[in-house]
Protein backbone atom coordinates (compact mmCIF):
# COMPACT_ATOMS: atom_id res chain seq x y z
CA UNK A 1 3.07 14.43 -9.27
CA UNK A 2 5.07 13.49 -12.32
CA UNK A 3 6.61 15.21 -15.32
CA UNK A 4 4.18 17.57 -17.08
CA UNK A 5 1.64 17.63 -14.24
CA UNK A 6 -0.09 20.90 -13.39
CA UNK A 7 -0.70 21.87 -9.79
CA UNK A 8 -3.43 24.42 -9.04
CA UNK A 9 -3.05 26.69 -6.00
CA UNK A 10 -6.47 28.25 -5.47
CA UNK A 11 -6.39 31.93 -4.52
CA UNK A 12 -2.58 32.24 -4.75
CA UNK A 13 -2.43 34.01 -8.14
CA UNK A 14 -2.56 37.68 -9.12
CA UNK A 15 -5.08 40.00 -7.49
CA UNK A 16 -8.24 40.62 -9.49
CA UNK A 17 -8.21 43.96 -11.36
CA UNK A 18 -11.85 44.45 -10.30
CA UNK A 19 -11.61 43.43 -6.63
CA UNK A 20 -8.21 43.75 -4.88
CA UNK A 21 -9.41 41.42 -2.10
CA UNK A 22 -9.87 38.54 -4.57
CA UNK A 23 -6.94 36.64 -6.04
CA UNK A 24 -6.87 34.30 -9.01
CA UNK A 25 -5.42 30.82 -9.10
CA UNK A 26 -1.75 30.03 -9.56
CA UNK A 27 -0.85 27.08 -11.80
CA UNK A 28 2.49 25.35 -11.47
CA UNK A 29 3.88 23.16 -14.24
CA UNK A 30 6.01 20.30 -12.93
CA UNK A 31 9.41 19.73 -14.52
CA UNK A 32 11.43 16.94 -12.95
CA UNK A 33 15.14 16.39 -13.31
CA UNK A 34 15.84 12.99 -14.89
CA UNK A 35 16.77 10.35 -12.35
CA UNK A 36 20.06 8.52 -12.95
CA UNK A 37 18.39 5.08 -12.64
CA UNK A 38 14.58 5.34 -12.86
CA UNK A 39 12.45 6.78 -15.68
CA UNK A 40 8.73 6.96 -16.41
CA UNK A 41 7.01 4.98 -19.14
CA UNK A 42 3.39 6.02 -18.86
CA UNK A 43 2.45 5.52 -15.21
CA UNK A 44 5.07 2.81 -14.68
CA UNK A 45 8.64 3.24 -13.57
CA UNK A 46 11.36 1.71 -15.74
CA UNK A 47 14.95 0.83 -14.90
CA UNK A 48 17.76 -1.01 -16.64
CA UNK A 49 19.33 -3.93 -14.78
CA UNK A 50 22.60 -5.46 -16.01
CA UNK A 51 23.06 -9.23 -15.82
CA UNK A 52 25.87 -11.54 -16.91
CA UNK A 53 25.64 -13.97 -19.84
CA UNK A 54 25.55 -16.97 -17.47
CA UNK A 55 22.67 -15.41 -15.50
CA UNK A 56 20.80 -14.89 -18.79
CA UNK A 57 21.38 -18.46 -19.96
CA UNK A 58 20.84 -20.27 -16.65
CA UNK A 59 18.51 -17.91 -14.78
CA UNK A 60 19.31 -16.25 -11.46
CA UNK A 61 17.94 -14.42 -8.47
CA UNK A 62 19.14 -10.81 -8.46
CA UNK A 63 18.57 -7.73 -6.33
CA UNK A 64 16.74 -4.86 -8.07
CA UNK A 65 16.45 -1.34 -6.58
CA UNK A 66 12.90 0.02 -6.14
CA UNK A 67 11.74 3.34 -4.67
CA UNK A 68 11.29 1.50 -1.35
CA UNK A 69 14.58 -0.43 -1.38
CA UNK A 70 15.94 -3.57 -3.03
CA UNK A 71 13.82 -6.62 -3.81
CA UNK A 72 14.80 -10.12 -4.98
CA UNK A 73 13.76 -10.90 -8.55
CA UNK A 74 13.92 -14.25 -10.31
CA UNK A 75 15.41 -13.91 -13.78
CA UNK A 76 14.12 -16.76 -15.95
CA UNK A 77 16.59 -18.92 -17.87
CA UNK A 78 16.90 -17.79 -21.49
CA UNK A 79 15.96 -14.16 -20.83
CA UNK A 80 16.76 -11.82 -23.74
CA UNK A 81 18.57 -8.51 -23.54
CA UNK A 82 15.95 -5.76 -23.47
CA UNK A 83 13.24 -8.00 -22.03
CA UNK A 84 11.27 -6.36 -19.20
CA UNK A 85 10.50 -8.08 -15.93
CA UNK A 86 7.32 -6.64 -14.36
CA UNK A 87 7.49 -5.99 -10.62
CA UNK A 88 3.85 -5.44 -9.69
CA UNK A 89 3.10 -2.53 -7.34
CA UNK A 90 6.79 -1.64 -6.93
CA UNK A 91 6.69 1.58 -9.00
CA UNK A 92 5.44 5.11 -8.43
CA UNK A 93 2.68 5.95 -5.89
CA UNK A 94 -0.59 6.66 -7.71
CA UNK A 95 -3.37 8.64 -6.01
CA UNK A 96 -6.29 6.34 -5.13
CA UNK A 97 -4.70 3.45 -7.11
CA UNK A 98 -1.84 2.27 -4.92
CA UNK A 99 1.44 1.93 -6.79
CA UNK A 100 2.24 1.50 -10.45
CA UNK A 101 4.49 -1.32 -11.67
CA UNK A 102 8.25 -1.23 -12.02
CA UNK A 103 9.58 -2.59 -15.32
CA UNK A 104 13.13 -3.87 -14.88
CA UNK A 105 14.69 -4.08 -18.37
CA UNK A 106 17.40 -6.70 -18.54
CA UNK A 107 20.67 -5.85 -20.26
CA UNK A 108 23.13 -8.67 -20.81
CA UNK A 109 26.61 -7.33 -20.14
CA UNK A 110 29.54 -9.48 -21.30
CA UNK A 111 32.72 -9.35 -19.23
CA UNK A 112 35.35 -6.90 -20.51
CA UNK A 113 38.45 -8.53 -19.09
CA UNK A 114 38.39 -12.31 -19.17
CA UNK A 115 40.79 -14.39 -17.16
CA UNK A 116 42.51 -17.22 -19.06
CA UNK A 117 40.19 -19.73 -17.40
CA UNK A 118 37.07 -17.73 -18.31
CA UNK A 119 38.30 -17.40 -21.91
CA UNK A 120 38.79 -21.18 -22.10
CA UNK A 121 35.25 -21.76 -20.84
CA UNK A 122 33.79 -19.34 -23.38
CA UNK A 123 35.78 -21.03 -26.16
CA UNK A 124 34.42 -24.39 -25.02
CA UNK A 125 30.86 -22.97 -25.02
CA UNK A 126 31.38 -21.67 -28.58
CA UNK A 127 32.45 -25.16 -29.70
CA UNK A 128 29.46 -26.78 -27.99
CA UNK A 129 26.85 -24.29 -29.27
CA UNK A 130 24.11 -25.99 -31.31
CA UNK A 131 21.97 -22.96 -32.11
CA UNK A 132 22.69 -20.15 -34.57
CA UNK A 133 20.78 -17.07 -33.38
CA UNK A 134 21.24 -15.42 -36.81
CA UNK A 135 20.07 -18.35 -38.97
CA UNK A 136 16.80 -16.59 -39.80
CA UNK A 137 18.74 -13.62 -41.23
CA UNK A 138 20.05 -15.61 -44.22
CA UNK A 139 16.76 -15.14 -46.10
CA UNK A 140 17.14 -11.34 -46.18
CA UNK A 141 18.98 -9.69 -49.05
CA UNK A 142 18.58 -6.81 -51.48
């Protein structure tokens, strides 16, 4: 079951006013507490996976939690923050369909406390950068 599902329990409801030996059906509405890591998006499960800027730029192999345990996922070089990586058949069990997919949304998380050496490397990267990711924004104005 998932959020909003209705479960029918045949013969478990109120007794019939016409025949005390006959009971109606009981319907249960499913309300799930939100999970701290997984959420539903349609039939698929979704999670948010943090990666570092170097993993985003260079690519990496990371461990991603699934309902059945961690799996290794290859993050492609140049991945964008918010981009979803589809893990086929690693989501929620679906009756008669197997499992749904798990969408692992990548979030690029910059370091909060840089060491002096890390700061120097980031400064060097800034000096070497050839691309302006905001160049296309210069054409917009009011």
